[in-house]
Amino acid sequence: MKKLIELTGIQKSFPTGDGPLPVLKGIDLTVCHGEFVTIVGSSGSGKSTLMNIIGCLDTPDKGIYLLDGEDVSDLSDRRLSAIRNRKIGFVFQGFHLIQCLTALENVELPLRYRGLSRARRRELAEQALYEVGLAERMHYLPSQLSGGQQQRTAIARAVASHPPVILADEPTGNLDSASGGEIMRLLHGLHEGGTTIILITHDPAVAAAAPRRICFADGKINREEYTPS
C-alpha cells in the first residue's frame, strides 16, 4: 500500500518552569492509505500531542513528517491550515459544533474555505449527513440532537470534503455505550469505503476494534499489535 503518513524521529517538548518537558521522544511511524489504526495510551502519555502533529495542528521540534509525500515538518501556519482543510478530517471528543448553526450549516462551514460554490457546499453537506443517518435532522440545532447525533454531525463535517485521512480523538469518550457503538460502526464503514482512520483512545476495548493498534506510553511507541485479516 502507498504510504500516507511517515514520521521519522519526531520530538516535541513543552516549556516548564524547570526547563523543557519532553513529550514525544523520537517517534517513528508509518500509516498507509486505507489503514485503520488506533493509538492507545493513558492520559499524559503524549498521544494527543502526536495527533496534533499528525493533524498539522502543531509542528515537531525535531524530525521529519511526510504527509502524502509532502514534508510538512516546518511549514507556516497558513500553509498548514490549507493542508488540514484539504487532506484531514477531524473528529473530537467534544464535538466542537457551533451551537447557533444547524447540523447542515455546521457541516457546510469548512467547505466554505475550499472555494466551492454555495450549491456545491450544500450538496456535499447534505450527502454527508445522509451517509451518517441524519438526513431527517439536518436542519436541527446541536441542542436539539442527542450526543450520538452530534458526534455523527461532527463525522459528517469531517468527511464531507472527502479527505484521505480522518483523525478521531476519543470520539466515543462523551457517549454512552450504545451511541459509542454506533460511532465505531460508522468509522468502520468509512474505513471499508477506503478512508484512512487514525483513532486516539485511552480505552483498550475501543482500540481492540482496529486491525492495527499502537500502544503509547511516556512519549514513545511501546509496541504494535495486529489482528490477523
Short mmCIF file of C-alpha atoms in Angstrom, two decimals:
data_model
loop_
_atom_site.label_atom_id
_atom_site.label_comp_id
_atom_site.label_asym_id
_atom_site.label_seq_id
_atom_site.Cartn_x
_atom_site.Cartn_y
_atom_site.Cartn_z
CA MET A 1 0.00 0.00 0.00
CA LYS A 2 1.06 3.58 -0.64
CA LYS A 3 2.38 5.47 2.37
CA LEU A 4 0.18 8.32 3.58
CA ILE A 5 1.88 9.34 6.85
CA GLU A 6 5.61 8.96 7.56
CA LEU A 7 7.04 10.18 10.86
CA THR A 8 10.79 9.88 11.44
CA GLY A 9 12.49 10.84 14.70
CA ILE A 10 9.66 13.14 15.83
CA GLN A 11 10.44 15.00 19.05
CA LYS A 12 8.34 17.56 20.88
CA SER A 13 8.90 19.35 24.20
CA PHE A 14 6.94 21.97 26.09
CA PRO A 15 8.44 24.69 28.31
CA THR A 16 8.01 24.48 32.07
CA GLY A 17 9.44 26.40 35.00
CA ASP A 18 12.06 23.67 35.35
CA GLY A 19 13.03 23.67 31.68
CA PRO A 20 11.73 21.82 28.60
CA LEU A 21 9.48 18.82 29.26
CA PRO A 22 9.95 16.12 26.58
CA VAL A 23 6.54 14.83 25.43
CA LEU A 24 7.42 12.97 22.22
CA LYS A 25 10.76 11.17 22.30
CA GLY A 26 11.72 10.15 18.80
CA ILE A 27 8.59 8.73 17.14
CA ASP A 28 8.92 6.61 14.00
CA LEU A 29 5.56 5.72 12.48
CA THR A 30 4.19 4.91 9.03
CA VAL A 31 0.50 4.70 8.12
CA CYS A 32 -0.55 3.64 4.64
CA HIS A 33 -3.59 4.66 2.62
CA GLY A 34 -6.64 2.67 3.66
CA GLU A 35 -5.45 1.59 7.11
CA PHE A 36 -7.48 1.73 10.34
CA VAL A 37 -5.05 2.42 13.19
CA THR A 38 -5.71 3.09 16.86
CA ILE A 39 -3.20 4.81 19.11
CA VAL A 40 -3.89 3.80 22.70
CA GLY A 41 -2.32 5.18 25.85
CA SER A 42 -3.13 6.64 29.24
CA SER A 43 -3.73 10.32 29.89
CA GLY A 44 -0.44 12.22 29.66
CA SER A 45 1.27 9.60 27.52
CA GLY A 46 1.72 12.06 24.63
CA LYS A 47 -0.84 10.57 22.24
CA SER A 48 -2.82 13.80 21.83
CA THR A 49 0.38 15.74 21.12
CA LEU A 50 1.16 13.14 18.48
CA MET A 51 -2.30 13.60 16.98
CA ASN A 52 -1.80 17.38 16.85
CA ILE A 53 1.38 16.88 14.84
CA ILE A 54 -0.20 14.28 12.53
CA GLY A 55 -3.13 16.66 12.04
CA CYS A 56 -0.85 19.62 11.21
CA LEU A 57 -2.15 21.49 14.26
CA ASP A 58 1.41 21.68 15.60
CA THR A 59 4.95 21.13 14.32
CA PRO A 60 7.71 18.97 15.81
CA ASP A 61 10.86 20.36 17.40
CA LYS A 62 12.90 17.74 15.55
CA GLY A 63 12.24 15.06 12.97
CA ILE A 64 10.57 14.74 9.59
CA TYR A 65 6.86 14.41 8.83
CA LEU A 66 5.79 13.48 5.32
CA LEU A 67 2.05 13.70 4.60
CA ASP A 68 1.17 12.08 1.30
CA GLY A 69 4.79 12.59 0.23
CA GLU A 70 4.96 16.29 1.23
CA ASP A 71 7.30 17.43 4.01
CA VAL A 72 5.09 19.33 6.45
CA SER A 73 7.57 19.39 9.34
CA ASP A 74 8.22 23.12 9.31
CA LEU A 75 5.59 24.94 7.28
CA SER A 76 3.89 28.24 8.03
CA ASP A 77 0.57 28.29 9.87
CA ARG A 78 -1.17 29.44 6.70
CA ARG A 79 0.21 26.56 4.66
CA LEU A 80 -0.60 24.04 7.39
CA SER A 81 -4.16 25.38 7.52
CA ALA A 82 -4.55 24.82 3.78
CA ILE A 83 -3.24 21.25 4.09
CA ARG A 84 -5.59 20.49 7.00
CA ASN A 85 -8.57 21.75 5.05
CA ARG A 86 -7.71 19.63 2.03
CA LYS A 87 -6.35 16.39 3.47
CA ILE A 88 -7.51 15.86 7.06
CA GLY A 89 -10.90 15.47 8.70
CA PHE A 90 -11.11 15.85 12.49
CA VAL A 91 -13.50 14.25 14.97
CA PHE A 92 -13.10 15.33 18.60
CA GLN A 93 -14.48 14.07 21.88
CA GLY A 94 -16.28 17.37 22.50
CA PHE A 95 -17.99 17.56 19.06
CA HIS A 96 -16.97 21.26 18.54
CA LEU A 97 -20.24 22.18 16.84
CA ILE A 98 -21.32 25.82 16.61
CA GLN A 99 -24.48 25.99 18.67
CA CYS A 100 -26.26 28.70 16.66
CA LEU A 101 -25.86 26.79 13.38
CA THR A 102 -27.90 23.83 12.21
CA ALA A 103 -26.30 20.46 11.58
CA LEU A 104 -26.28 21.25 7.86
CA GLU A 105 -24.66 24.64 8.40
CA ASN A 106 -22.03 23.10 10.70
CA VAL A 107 -21.10 20.57 8.03
CA GLU A 108 -21.02 23.23 5.33
CA LEU A 109 -18.76 25.61 7.25
CA PRO A 110 -15.33 24.07 6.48
CA LEU A 111 -16.32 23.70 2.83
CA ARG A 112 -16.51 27.48 2.51
CA TYR A 113 -12.72 27.62 2.78
CA ARG A 114 -12.36 25.26 -0.18
CA GLY A 115 -13.63 27.91 -2.60
CA LEU A 116 -16.67 25.82 -3.51
CA SER A 117 -19.90 27.32 -4.74
CA ARG A 118 -22.81 27.57 -2.31
CA ALA A 119 -24.73 24.94 -4.27
CA ARG A 120 -21.81 22.51 -4.22
CA ARG A 121 -21.24 23.07 -0.50
CA ARG A 122 -24.88 22.33 0.19
CA GLU A 123 -24.78 19.22 -1.98
CA LEU A 124 -21.71 17.79 -0.22
CA ALA A 125 -23.04 18.62 3.26
CA GLU A 126 -26.43 17.05 2.60
CA GLN A 127 -24.79 13.91 1.20
CA ALA A 128 -22.51 13.59 4.22
CA LEU A 129 -25.42 13.93 6.65
CA TYR A 130 -27.39 11.37 4.67
CA GLU A 131 -24.46 8.95 4.89
CA VAL A 132 -24.31 9.24 8.70
CA GLY A 133 -28.08 8.77 9.05
CA LEU A 134 -29.07 12.36 9.82
CA ALA A 135 -30.98 13.31 6.67
CA GLU A 136 -34.13 13.91 8.75
CA ARG A 137 -32.32 16.11 11.28
CA MET A 138 -30.05 18.26 9.15
CA HIS A 139 -31.99 21.42 10.00
CA TYR A 140 -31.81 20.81 13.76
CA LEU A 141 -29.56 22.82 16.09
CA PRO A 142 -26.96 20.88 18.12
CA SER A 143 -29.05 21.44 21.28
CA GLN A 144 -31.87 19.51 19.59
CA LEU A 145 -29.65 16.49 18.90
CA SER A 146 -28.52 13.68 21.18
CA GLY A 147 -24.84 13.22 21.96
CA GLY A 148 -24.58 10.44 19.40
CA GLN A 149 -26.30 12.56 16.77
CA GLN A 150 -23.95 15.47 17.49
CA GLN A 151 -20.95 13.19 17.03
CA ARG A 152 -22.41 11.88 13.77
CA THR A 153 -22.78 15.51 12.67
CA ALA A 154 -19.10 16.04 13.52
CA ILE A 155 -18.19 12.97 11.46
CA ALA A 156 -20.26 14.28 8.54
CA ARG A 157 -18.35 17.57 8.79
CA ALA A 158 -15.06 15.66 8.77
CA VAL A 159 -15.87 13.54 5.71
CA ALA A 160 -17.87 15.99 3.58
CA SER A 161 -14.81 17.11 1.60
CA HIS A 162 -13.60 13.51 1.16
CA PRO A 163 -10.18 13.92 2.86
CA PRO A 164 -7.81 10.95 2.62
CA VAL A 165 -7.50 10.63 6.42
CA ILE A 166 -9.81 11.04 9.42
CA LEU A 167 -8.25 11.76 12.82
CA ALA A 168 -10.59 10.87 15.66
CA ASP A 169 -9.56 11.91 19.18
CA GLU A 170 -11.56 9.95 21.81
CA PRO A 171 -14.67 10.04 19.56
CA THR A 172 -16.71 7.86 21.96
CA GLY A 173 -15.45 9.45 25.17
CA ASN A 174 -18.59 11.56 25.86
CA LEU A 175 -21.09 8.95 24.72
CA ASP A 176 -22.99 6.08 26.31
CA SER A 177 -22.06 2.58 25.20
CA ALA A 178 -24.88 2.29 22.64
CA SER A 179 -24.05 5.63 20.98
CA GLY A 180 -20.34 4.82 21.14
CA GLY A 181 -21.00 1.55 19.34
CA GLU A 182 -22.87 3.42 16.61
CA ILE A 183 -19.94 5.78 16.12
CA MET A 184 -17.46 2.90 15.90
CA ARG A 185 -19.64 1.12 13.32
CA LEU A 186 -19.79 4.34 11.33
CA LEU A 187 -16.00 4.74 11.41
CA HIS A 188 -15.54 1.13 10.32
CA GLY A 189 -17.95 1.77 7.45
CA LEU A 190 -15.87 4.75 6.34
CA HIS A 191 -12.76 2.59 6.52
CA GLU A 192 -14.38 -0.10 4.39
CA GLY A 193 -15.12 2.65 1.85
CA GLY A 194 -11.39 3.42 1.58
CA THR A 195 -10.87 6.23 4.12
CA THR A 196 -7.78 6.05 6.34
CA ILE A 197 -8.76 6.22 10.01
CA ILE A 198 -6.43 7.11 12.89
CA LEU A 199 -8.21 6.92 16.24
CA ILE A 200 -6.73 8.13 19.54
CA THR A 201 -8.11 6.48 22.68
CA HIS A 202 -7.33 5.51 26.26
CA ASP A 203 -9.89 2.68 26.10
CA PRO A 204 -8.36 -0.73 25.29
CA ALA A 205 -11.77 -2.04 24.17
CA VAL A 206 -12.12 0.75 21.58
CA ALA A 207 -8.52 0.23 20.46
CA ALA A 208 -9.06 -3.51 20.05
CA ALA A 209 -11.68 -2.90 17.35
CA ALA A 210 -9.00 -1.77 14.87
CA PRO A 211 -6.82 -4.10 12.80
CA ARG A 212 -3.66 -2.28 13.92
CA ARG A 213 -3.02 -0.94 17.40
CA ILE A 214 -0.13 1.26 18.51
CA CYS A 215 0.49 1.21 22.26
CA PHE A 216 1.85 4.51 23.52
CA ALA A 217 3.49 5.36 26.86
CA ASP A 218 5.81 8.09 28.14
CA GLY A 219 6.16 9.71 24.74
CA LYS A 220 7.23 6.54 22.98
CA ILE A 221 5.71 3.68 20.99
CA ASN A 222 5.97 0.65 23.25
CA ARG A 223 4.68 -1.94 20.82
CA GLU A 224 2.34 -2.57 17.91
CA GLU A 225 -0.37 -5.21 17.73
CA TYR A 226 -2.19 -6.60 14.71
CA THR A 227 -5.40 -8.53 14.24
CA PRO A 228 -4.92 -11.18 11.53
CA SER A 229 -7.06 -10.48 8.48
#
